[in-house]
Amino acid sequence: MSETLFDDAGAEAHRSHEPLAVRMRPRTLDEVVGQRHLLGEGSPLRRLVEDDAPMALLLWGPPGTGKTTLATVVSRATRRRFVELSAVTSGVKDIRDVVDEARRELGMRGVHTLLFVDEVHRFSKTQQDALLPAVENRWVSFIGATTENPFFSVISPLLSRSLLLTLHAHSDDDIRTVVRRALTDERGLAGRYTLTEEALHHLVRLAGGDARRSLTYLEAAALVAGDRTEITVADVERAADRTAVRYDRSGDQHYDVVSAFIKSMRGSDVDAALHYLARMIEAGEDPRFIARRLVVHASEDVGMADPTALQAAVAAAQAVELVGLPEARINLAQAVIHIALAPKSNAVITAIDRAISDVRAGKLGPVPAHLRDSHYRGAADLGHGAGYRYPHDYPGGVVAQRYLPEGLDGAEYYRPTTHGAERRFGEVLRRIKGVLRGGSH
């Protein structure tokens, strides 16, 4: 009896010293915030849990999205023995020891083991190979967590034997739910503190979709607040050592900062452009939104003056999807510097807008007969394709013939500037037009 009392007291003392994020870890699937695409009625994960079926899962997602949480919840829901290995500190021997113990438990007591491997992408090929017999023979149920693309970081045999589930960064509403629950729950701050709306907004921005980070900052802010019962934005700023950026993603600050960002790049002020980029990142702006603006700007305000600007912007957008923040800030900054310092031209956007204006004005005209499709039966009888000159049969690959519809003779949409590489494209265009209008090849 006394041993039980001492055990209970020790467990309670241990829980009181656990980080807030650990104490607030969900105990059931229904307590999990976010990831509704994985947890909805009839979803594969919920069916696996409800049917208590053997499983092999790979959970792929950014930090703080609940990979470890899902693994522990699954083990509790299925009443399996839970064993966790970290790929950072564990080797082949550790894997074999766990598997041997799991086989003993299964054979002697009928108890199934759920093996959770955090950061499984850090395992070498040999270490991942050591998991295969246990996964294939269902000696353990396996859950591996990774922040890296498993198609590159997990060996094919293990990947093919596992159900891949992708976790998404938490939305702002998800983070608010997590924080508010921690304020009131007995396992958390148990109602000792309230949080101002401005402080809540700042916590959400700081979290960047990472629930664990939001609770870490909340716990630190509570320590800063001390005996006071209200946590303010100043407390959060001191706890996180991060100034609250006054920026509302749906308000004036959002549009003003984005406008200044674009105009600074257009005006070639690289320092101002980087300032506004940093401001958006620190305020929690969606990096995919920033990347989309860069892709648009690369064609709208640089265009053919430096065709590589679009390549840089698209590469940055792909990097955002591949690695996410905070690392992708470097890729975004590189694209911003490239675009800001590139020679400028709006000839691309004005070209397509002139063409669209003519089309909307009804300047359509029939497609010239020699350009029409001549591959279907009866096309030749209609004269389609007759007289078409194949450019590759002529010197320089250009030959004089009509391309524009009737009524649009002399239409000129693309008007290159003399900036950067566009000067060369302008010279090429003049030579081409000279041939198309009947000059020498």
Short mmCIF file of C-alpha atoms in Angstrom, two decimals:
data_model
loop_
_atom_site.label_atom_id
_atom_site.label_comp_id
_atom_site.label_asym_id
_atom_site.label_seq_id
_atom_site.Cartn_x
_atom_site.Cartn_y
_atom_site.Cartn_z
CA MET A 1 0.00 0.00 0.00
CA SER A 2 2.75 2.41 1.02
CA GLU A 3 4.77 1.46 -2.06
CA THR A 4 1.77 2.33 -4.20
CA LEU A 5 1.46 5.70 -2.49
CA PHE A 6 5.14 6.39 -3.02
CA ASP A 7 4.87 5.29 -6.65
CA ASP A 8 1.89 7.59 -7.22
CA ALA A 9 3.69 10.50 -5.55
CA GLY A 10 6.80 9.89 -7.66
CA ALA A 11 4.77 9.73 -10.87
CA GLU A 12 2.97 12.97 -9.96
CA ALA A 13 6.27 14.70 -9.20
CA HIS A 14 7.65 13.50 -12.52
CA ARG A 15 4.59 14.78 -14.41
CA SER A 16 4.86 18.19 -12.76
CA HIS A 17 8.39 18.57 -14.13
CA GLU A 18 7.52 17.48 -17.65
CA PRO A 19 7.40 20.19 -20.32
CA LEU A 20 3.95 21.61 -21.04
CA ALA A 21 4.04 20.14 -24.56
CA VAL A 22 4.56 16.65 -23.09
CA ARG A 23 1.86 17.04 -20.44
CA MET A 24 -0.64 18.21 -23.05
CA ARG A 25 0.04 15.38 -25.47
CA PRO A 26 -3.36 13.94 -26.59
CA ARG A 27 -4.45 10.65 -25.05
CA THR A 28 -7.01 9.63 -27.68
CA LEU A 29 -7.49 10.13 -31.41
CA ASP A 30 -10.40 12.46 -30.70
CA GLU A 31 -8.11 14.77 -28.68
CA VAL A 32 -5.69 15.18 -31.58
CA VAL A 33 -5.89 18.67 -33.09
CA GLY A 34 -5.60 18.99 -36.86
CA GLN A 35 -4.77 16.23 -39.38
CA ARG A 36 -8.48 15.63 -39.97
CA HIS A 37 -7.62 14.09 -43.35
CA LEU A 38 -5.95 11.25 -41.42
CA LEU A 39 -8.37 10.95 -38.52
CA GLY A 40 -11.82 11.30 -40.05
CA GLU A 41 -14.40 8.52 -39.90
CA GLY A 42 -13.40 5.68 -42.20
CA SER A 43 -9.84 6.96 -42.71
CA PRO A 44 -7.11 4.28 -42.99
CA LEU A 45 -5.47 5.26 -39.69
CA ARG A 46 -8.70 5.23 -37.73
CA ARG A 47 -9.69 1.88 -39.25
CA LEU A 48 -6.32 0.39 -38.31
CA VAL A 49 -6.80 1.54 -34.72
CA GLU A 50 -10.45 0.54 -34.41
CA ASP A 51 -9.83 -2.89 -35.95
CA ASP A 52 -6.69 -3.35 -33.81
CA ALA A 53 -4.95 -4.52 -36.98
CA PRO A 54 -1.18 -5.05 -37.39
CA MET A 55 0.30 -2.04 -39.10
CA ALA A 56 3.37 -0.50 -40.67
CA LEU A 57 3.12 3.26 -41.03
CA LEU A 58 5.42 6.05 -42.15
CA LEU A 59 4.39 9.49 -40.85
CA TRP A 60 5.87 12.28 -42.97
CA GLY A 61 5.50 15.92 -42.01
CA PRO A 62 7.13 19.07 -40.62
CA PRO A 63 8.24 19.28 -36.97
CA GLY A 64 5.48 19.78 -34.41
CA THR A 65 2.68 18.31 -36.51
CA GLY A 66 2.01 15.38 -34.17
CA LYS A 67 3.99 12.40 -35.48
CA THR A 68 5.12 11.22 -32.03
CA THR A 69 1.70 12.08 -30.62
CA LEU A 70 -0.08 9.90 -33.16
CA ALA A 71 2.27 7.00 -32.43
CA THR A 72 1.64 7.14 -28.67
CA VAL A 73 -2.11 7.57 -29.15
CA VAL A 74 -2.22 4.56 -31.47
CA SER A 75 -0.35 2.45 -28.91
CA ARG A 76 -2.80 3.42 -26.16
CA ALA A 77 -5.86 2.95 -28.35
CA THR A 78 -4.74 -0.52 -29.39
CA ARG A 79 -3.32 -1.38 -25.93
CA ARG A 80 0.00 -2.41 -27.38
CA ARG A 81 3.35 -2.34 -25.68
CA PHE A 82 5.01 0.89 -26.82
CA VAL A 83 8.75 1.05 -27.53
CA GLU A 84 10.43 4.15 -28.92
CA LEU A 85 13.81 4.30 -30.65
CA SER A 86 15.54 7.41 -31.88
CA ALA A 87 17.45 7.01 -35.12
CA VAL A 88 19.94 9.55 -33.79
CA THR A 89 21.13 7.34 -30.90
CA SER A 90 20.11 3.77 -31.83
CA GLY A 91 21.99 1.19 -33.88
CA VAL A 92 21.38 -2.24 -35.41
CA LYS A 93 21.94 -3.95 -32.03
CA ASP A 94 19.23 -1.81 -30.41
CA ILE A 95 16.80 -2.73 -33.19
CA ARG A 96 17.53 -6.44 -32.84
CA ASP A 97 17.18 -6.29 -29.04
CA VAL A 98 13.76 -4.62 -29.36
CA VAL A 99 12.60 -7.13 -31.99
CA ASP A 100 13.80 -10.11 -29.92
CA GLU A 101 11.95 -8.80 -26.86
CA ALA A 102 8.83 -8.16 -28.97
CA ARG A 103 8.88 -11.75 -30.22
CA ARG A 104 9.19 -13.05 -26.66
CA GLU A 105 6.30 -10.90 -25.45
CA LEU A 106 4.17 -12.04 -28.38
CA GLY A 107 5.02 -15.71 -27.94
CA MET A 108 4.80 -15.94 -24.13
CA ARG A 109 2.09 -13.42 -23.26
CA GLY A 110 0.37 -12.67 -26.54
CA VAL A 111 1.27 -8.98 -26.17
CA HIS A 112 1.91 -7.07 -29.37
CA THR A 113 4.60 -4.38 -29.53
CA LEU A 114 4.37 -1.07 -31.35
CA LEU A 115 7.86 0.07 -32.35
CA PHE A 116 8.11 3.80 -32.98
CA VAL A 117 11.27 5.06 -34.71
CA ASP A 118 11.67 8.82 -34.61
CA GLU A 119 13.64 10.43 -37.45
CA VAL A 120 13.78 7.13 -39.30
CA HIS A 121 15.40 8.90 -42.26
CA ARG A 122 18.60 9.10 -40.15
CA PHE A 123 18.92 5.32 -40.13
CA SER A 124 21.48 3.98 -42.59
CA LYS A 125 20.45 1.43 -45.24
CA THR A 126 21.83 -1.35 -43.01
CA GLN A 127 19.82 -0.16 -40.03
CA GLN A 128 16.64 0.12 -42.10
CA ASP A 129 17.30 -3.37 -43.51
CA ALA A 130 17.37 -4.67 -39.92
CA LEU A 131 13.75 -3.57 -39.51
CA LEU A 132 12.45 -5.48 -42.52
CA PRO A 133 12.00 -9.01 -41.04
CA ALA A 134 10.10 -7.61 -38.03
CA VAL A 135 7.85 -5.49 -40.24
CA GLU A 136 7.29 -8.19 -42.86
CA ASN A 137 6.53 -10.95 -40.33
CA ARG A 138 4.41 -8.65 -38.12
CA TRP A 139 6.57 -9.34 -35.09
CA VAL A 140 6.01 -5.65 -34.35
CA SER A 141 3.67 -2.98 -35.54
CA PHE A 142 5.95 -0.29 -36.93
CA ILE A 143 5.56 3.48 -37.06
CA GLY A 144 8.40 5.56 -38.48
CA ALA A 145 8.43 9.37 -38.32
CA THR A 146 10.34 11.56 -40.74
CA THR A 147 10.60 15.20 -41.71
CA GLU A 148 12.40 14.24 -44.94
CA ASN A 149 10.83 13.03 -48.17
CA PRO A 150 10.63 9.23 -47.58
CA PHE A 151 10.94 8.53 -51.30
CA PHE A 152 14.54 9.75 -50.98
CA SER A 153 15.38 8.86 -47.37
CA VAL A 154 13.67 5.49 -46.75
CA ILE A 155 14.73 2.30 -48.53
CA SER A 156 12.27 0.97 -51.10
CA PRO A 157 11.53 -2.38 -49.35
CA LEU A 158 10.55 -0.62 -46.12
CA LEU A 159 8.59 2.04 -48.00
CA SER A 160 6.67 -0.57 -50.00
CA ARG A 161 5.70 -2.43 -46.80
CA SER A 162 4.42 0.70 -45.07
CA LEU A 163 1.38 2.90 -45.42
CA LEU A 164 2.64 6.44 -46.04
CA LEU A 165 0.63 9.15 -44.26
CA THR A 166 1.43 12.82 -44.84
CA LEU A 167 0.91 15.27 -41.98
CA HIS A 168 0.35 18.97 -42.67
CA ALA A 169 1.51 21.98 -40.67
CA HIS A 170 -1.16 23.07 -38.23
CA SER A 171 -3.42 25.94 -39.28
CA ASP A 172 -3.66 29.10 -37.18
CA ASP A 173 -7.00 27.87 -35.83
CA ASP A 174 -5.36 24.57 -34.81
CA ILE A 175 -2.66 26.41 -32.87
CA ARG A 176 -5.25 28.60 -31.14
CA THR A 177 -7.11 25.45 -30.07
CA VAL A 178 -3.91 23.91 -28.70
CA VAL A 179 -2.99 27.05 -26.74
CA ARG A 180 -6.48 27.62 -25.32
CA ARG A 181 -6.72 23.98 -24.25
CA ALA A 182 -3.35 24.22 -22.47
CA LEU A 183 -4.51 27.34 -20.59
CA THR A 184 -7.51 25.60 -19.06
CA ASP A 185 -6.68 21.88 -18.92
CA GLU A 186 -5.66 20.42 -15.53
CA ARG A 187 -2.63 18.87 -17.19
CA GLY A 188 -1.60 22.29 -18.44
CA LEU A 189 -1.85 25.68 -16.75
CA ALA A 190 -5.18 24.74 -15.13
CA GLY A 191 -6.81 28.14 -15.51
CA ARG A 192 -4.14 30.03 -13.57
CA TYR A 193 -3.56 32.38 -16.50
CA THR A 194 -5.47 34.17 -19.21
CA LEU A 195 -3.96 35.31 -22.47
CA THR A 196 -4.57 38.64 -24.16
CA GLU A 197 -5.75 38.48 -27.76
CA GLU A 198 -2.59 40.22 -28.95
CA ALA A 199 -0.43 37.70 -27.06
CA LEU A 200 -2.39 34.84 -28.61
CA HIS A 201 -1.84 36.29 -32.10
CA HIS A 202 1.88 36.56 -31.41
CA LEU A 203 2.07 32.96 -30.17
CA VAL A 204 0.29 31.75 -33.31
CA ARG A 205 2.74 33.64 -35.51
CA LEU A 206 5.75 32.34 -33.60
CA ALA A 207 4.49 28.77 -33.83
CA GLY A 208 4.57 28.70 -37.62
CA GLY A 209 2.26 25.67 -37.64
CA ASP A 210 4.30 23.87 -34.93
CA ALA A 211 2.07 22.98 -31.97
CA ARG A 212 4.99 21.96 -29.76
CA ARG A 213 6.67 25.33 -30.31
CA SER A 214 3.50 27.21 -29.36
CA LEU A 215 3.29 25.35 -26.03
CA THR A 216 7.00 25.86 -25.35
CA TYR A 217 6.60 29.62 -25.76
CA LEU A 218 3.38 29.64 -23.73
CA GLU A 219 5.07 27.86 -20.84
CA ALA A 220 7.99 30.30 -20.93
CA ALA A 221 5.62 33.28 -21.08
CA ALA A 222 3.79 31.97 -18.00
CA LEU A 223 7.11 31.90 -16.13
CA VAL A 224 7.76 35.50 -17.19
CA ALA A 225 4.27 36.55 -16.01
CA GLY A 226 4.98 35.03 -12.60
CA ASP A 227 2.32 35.97 -10.03
CA ARG A 228 0.25 37.93 -12.54
CA THR A 229 -2.75 36.09 -13.93
CA GLU A 230 -2.72 37.63 -17.40
CA ILE A 231 -0.06 36.82 -20.01
CA THR A 232 0.55 39.81 -22.27
CA VAL A 233 2.29 40.21 -25.60
CA ALA A 234 5.25 41.71 -23.71
CA ASP A 235 5.56 38.47 -21.72
CA VAL A 236 5.59 36.43 -24.92
CA GLU A 237 8.15 38.78 -26.49
CA ARG A 238 10.46 38.39 -23.49
CA ALA A 239 9.98 34.63 -23.33
CA ALA A 240 10.66 34.07 -27.02
CA ASP A 241 13.12 36.96 -27.45
CA ARG A 242 11.16 37.90 -30.54
CA THR A 243 9.44 41.23 -31.07
CA ALA A 244 5.81 40.96 -32.09
CA VAL A 245 5.53 42.04 -35.69
CA ARG A 246 2.36 44.06 -36.19
CA TYR A 247 1.06 42.25 -39.22
CA ASP A 248 -2.39 40.90 -39.94
CA ARG A 249 -2.48 38.47 -42.85
CA SER A 250 -5.98 39.59 -43.76
CA GLY A 251 -5.60 43.29 -42.97
CA ASP A 252 -3.87 46.48 -44.14
CA GLN A 253 -0.42 45.47 -42.89
CA HIS A 254 -0.45 42.41 -45.14
CA TYR A 255 -1.27 44.37 -48.27
CA ASP A 256 1.01 47.28 -47.41
CA VAL A 257 4.03 45.09 -46.72
CA VAL A 258 3.49 42.93 -49.80
CA SER A 259 3.09 46.06 -51.93
CA ALA A 260 6.31 47.52 -50.52
CA PHE A 261 8.06 44.18 -51.10
CA ILE A 262 7.11 44.07 -54.79
CA LYS A 263 7.87 47.74 -55.40
CA SER A 264 11.26 47.44 -53.70
CA MET A 265 12.25 44.58 -56.01
CA ARG A 266 10.87 46.46 -59.01
CA GLY A 267 12.90 49.49 -57.94
CA SER A 268 16.06 47.34 -57.56
CA ASP A 269 16.48 48.20 -53.84
CA VAL A 270 17.71 44.82 -52.66
CA ASP A 271 18.06 45.84 -49.00
CA ALA A 272 14.50 47.11 -48.78
CA ALA A 273 13.24 43.97 -50.52
CA LEU A 274 15.08 41.77 -48.01
CA HIS A 275 13.69 43.85 -45.11
CA TYR A 276 10.11 43.25 -46.22
CA LEU A 277 10.86 39.57 -46.89
CA ALA A 278 12.17 39.23 -43.32
CA ARG A 279 9.14 41.09 -42.00
CA MET A 280 6.76 38.69 -43.72
CA ILE A 281 8.67 35.61 -42.57
CA GLU A 282 8.84 36.79 -38.95
CA ALA A 283 5.14 37.66 -39.00
CA GLY A 284 4.26 34.10 -40.01
CA GLU A 285 3.27 34.80 -43.61
CA ASP A 286 2.70 31.64 -45.64
CA PRO A 287 6.02 31.09 -47.48
CA ARG A 288 4.12 29.65 -50.43
CA PHE A 289 2.39 33.02 -50.84
CA ILE A 290 5.77 34.77 -50.89
CA ALA A 291 7.09 32.27 -53.43
CA ARG A 292 4.07 32.79 -55.69
CA ARG A 293 4.66 36.55 -55.67
CA LEU A 294 8.30 35.98 -56.67
CA VAL A 295 7.30 33.75 -59.59
CA VAL A 296 4.85 36.37 -60.85
CA HIS A 297 7.29 39.25 -60.34
CA ALA A 298 10.09 37.44 -62.17
CA SER A 299 8.05 37.53 -65.39
CA GLU A 300 6.11 40.74 -64.80
CA ASP A 301 9.00 43.08 -63.99
CA VAL A 302 12.12 41.25 -65.23
CA GLY A 303 10.95 38.98 -68.01
CA MET A 304 13.29 38.58 -70.96
CA ALA A 305 15.76 41.13 -69.59
CA ASP A 306 17.00 38.19 -67.47
CA PRO A 307 15.18 34.93 -68.31
CA THR A 308 17.01 33.15 -65.45
CA ALA A 309 15.06 35.21 -62.88
CA LEU A 310 11.99 33.05 -63.47
CA GLN A 311 14.10 29.91 -63.03
CA ALA A 312 15.38 31.27 -59.70
CA ALA A 313 11.86 32.10 -58.52
CA VAL A 314 10.43 28.70 -59.50
CA ALA A 315 13.37 26.95 -57.82
CA ALA A 316 12.71 28.93 -54.62
CA ALA A 317 9.03 27.95 -54.76
CA GLN A 318 10.00 24.28 -55.13
CA ALA A 319 12.44 24.62 -52.23
CA VAL A 320 9.65 25.97 -50.04
CA GLU A 321 7.61 22.84 -50.75
CA LEU A 322 10.60 20.52 -50.31
CA VAL A 323 12.24 21.83 -47.12
CA GLY A 324 9.88 24.46 -45.66
CA LEU A 325 10.80 27.14 -43.16
CA PRO A 326 13.12 28.05 -41.55
CA GLU A 327 15.61 26.70 -44.11
CA ALA A 328 13.63 27.91 -47.13
CA ARG A 329 14.16 31.51 -46.01
CA ILE A 330 17.61 31.18 -47.63
CA ASN A 331 16.15 30.09 -50.97
CA LEU A 332 13.56 32.88 -50.88
CA ALA A 333 16.29 35.42 -50.09
CA GLN A 334 18.41 34.20 -53.00
CA ALA A 335 15.50 34.63 -55.40
CA VAL A 336 14.72 38.09 -53.99
CA ILE A 337 18.34 39.21 -54.44
CA HIS A 338 18.42 37.81 -57.98
CA ILE A 339 15.20 39.54 -59.00
CA ALA A 340 16.02 42.84 -57.30
CA LEU A 341 19.43 43.11 -58.99
CA ALA A 342 18.26 41.88 -62.40
CA PRO A 343 17.72 44.33 -65.27
CA LYS A 344 14.04 45.22 -65.47
CA SER A 345 11.52 44.93 -68.28
CA ASN A 346 7.72 44.81 -68.32
CA ALA A 347 7.64 43.84 -72.00
CA VAL A 348 6.32 40.34 -71.25
CA ILE A 349 3.23 41.44 -69.33
CA THR A 350 2.46 44.26 -71.75
CA ALA A 351 2.84 41.83 -74.69
CA ILE A 352 0.31 39.33 -73.39
CA ASP A 353 -2.07 42.09 -72.26
CA ARG A 354 -2.01 43.69 -75.73
CA ALA A 355 -2.75 40.30 -77.33
CA ILE A 356 -5.61 39.63 -74.89
CA SER A 357 -7.00 43.11 -75.54
CA ASP A 358 -7.19 42.42 -79.29
CA VAL A 359 -8.85 39.04 -78.71
CA ARG A 360 -11.42 40.59 -76.38
CA ALA A 361 -12.05 43.28 -78.98
CA GLY A 362 -13.06 40.57 -81.45
CA LYS A 363 -9.92 40.72 -83.60
CA LEU A 364 -9.90 36.99 -84.15
CA GLY A 365 -9.94 36.31 -87.90
CA PRO A 366 -9.75 32.84 -89.42
CA VAL A 367 -6.56 30.81 -89.02
CA PRO A 368 -4.65 30.99 -92.36
CA ALA A 369 -5.37 27.88 -94.45
CA HIS A 370 -1.73 26.82 -94.73
CA LEU A 371 -1.42 26.73 -90.88
CA ARG A 372 -4.49 24.56 -90.31
CA ASP A 373 -4.33 20.91 -89.28
CA SER A 374 -3.91 18.70 -92.34
CA HIS A 375 -3.70 15.29 -90.64
CA TYR A 376 -7.34 14.22 -90.63
CA ARG A 377 -9.22 12.66 -93.57
CA GLY A 378 -10.61 15.25 -95.96
CA ALA A 379 -8.35 18.09 -94.76
CA ALA A 380 -6.44 18.13 -98.04
CA ASP A 381 -9.71 18.50 -99.99
CA LEU A 382 -10.37 21.65 -97.96
CA GLY A 383 -6.94 23.04 -98.76
CA HIS A 384 -5.73 22.79 -95.19
CA GLY A 385 -1.94 22.86 -94.93
CA ALA A 386 -1.52 23.61 -98.64
CA GLY A 387 1.43 25.91 -99.25
CA TYR A 388 2.85 25.60 -95.75
CA ARG A 389 6.60 26.24 -95.69
CA TYR A 390 8.52 24.09 -93.21
CA PRO A 391 10.96 26.53 -91.54
CA HIS A 392 13.67 23.89 -91.00
CA ASP A 393 14.02 23.56 -94.76
CA TYR A 394 15.21 27.17 -95.02
CA PRO A 395 18.45 28.88 -94.02
CA GLY A 396 18.31 30.11 -90.43
CA GLY A 397 15.12 28.16 -89.76
CA VAL A 398 12.92 31.16 -90.68
CA VAL A 399 10.85 31.66 -93.83
CA ALA A 400 8.49 34.37 -95.03
CA GLN A 401 4.82 33.36 -94.72
CA ARG A 402 1.67 34.59 -92.99
CA TYR A 403 1.13 33.51 -89.37
CA LEU A 404 -1.35 36.06 -87.99
CA PRO A 405 -5.01 35.88 -88.98
CA GLU A 406 -6.37 38.31 -91.55
CA GLY A 407 -7.18 41.70 -90.11
CA LEU A 408 -4.20 41.64 -87.76
CA ASP A 409 -1.48 42.51 -90.28
CA GLY A 410 1.28 44.43 -88.55
CA ALA A 411 0.04 43.64 -85.04
CA GLU A 412 2.94 44.08 -82.62
CA TYR A 413 2.57 42.78 -79.08
CA TYR A 414 6.08 42.08 -77.83
CA ARG A 415 8.17 45.26 -77.78
CA PRO A 416 11.52 44.42 -76.22
CA THR A 417 13.46 46.98 -74.22
CA THR A 418 17.20 47.50 -74.44
CA HIS A 419 17.72 46.32 -70.84
CA GLY A 420 19.95 43.35 -70.08
CA ALA A 421 19.51 40.25 -72.24
CA GLU A 422 16.41 41.78 -73.86
CA ARG A 423 18.64 43.98 -76.03
CA ARG A 424 19.89 40.79 -77.74
CA PHE A 425 16.37 39.39 -78.03
CA GLY A 426 15.31 42.67 -79.63
CA GLU A 427 18.02 42.38 -82.26
CA VAL A 428 17.02 38.78 -82.99
CA LEU A 429 13.36 39.85 -83.26
CA ARG A 430 14.21 42.58 -85.79
CA ARG A 431 16.10 40.11 -87.98
CA ILE A 432 13.28 37.55 -87.77
CA LYS A 433 10.64 40.13 -88.68
CA GLY A 434 12.74 41.19 -91.63
CA VAL A 435 12.60 37.64 -92.98
CA LEU A 436 8.91 37.11 -92.18
CA ARG A 437 8.05 40.26 -94.10
CA GLY A 438 9.82 39.00 -97.22
CA GLY A 439 13.44 39.99 -96.68
CA SER A 440 16.48 37.75 -97.01
CA HIS A 441 16.61 34.44 -95.09
#
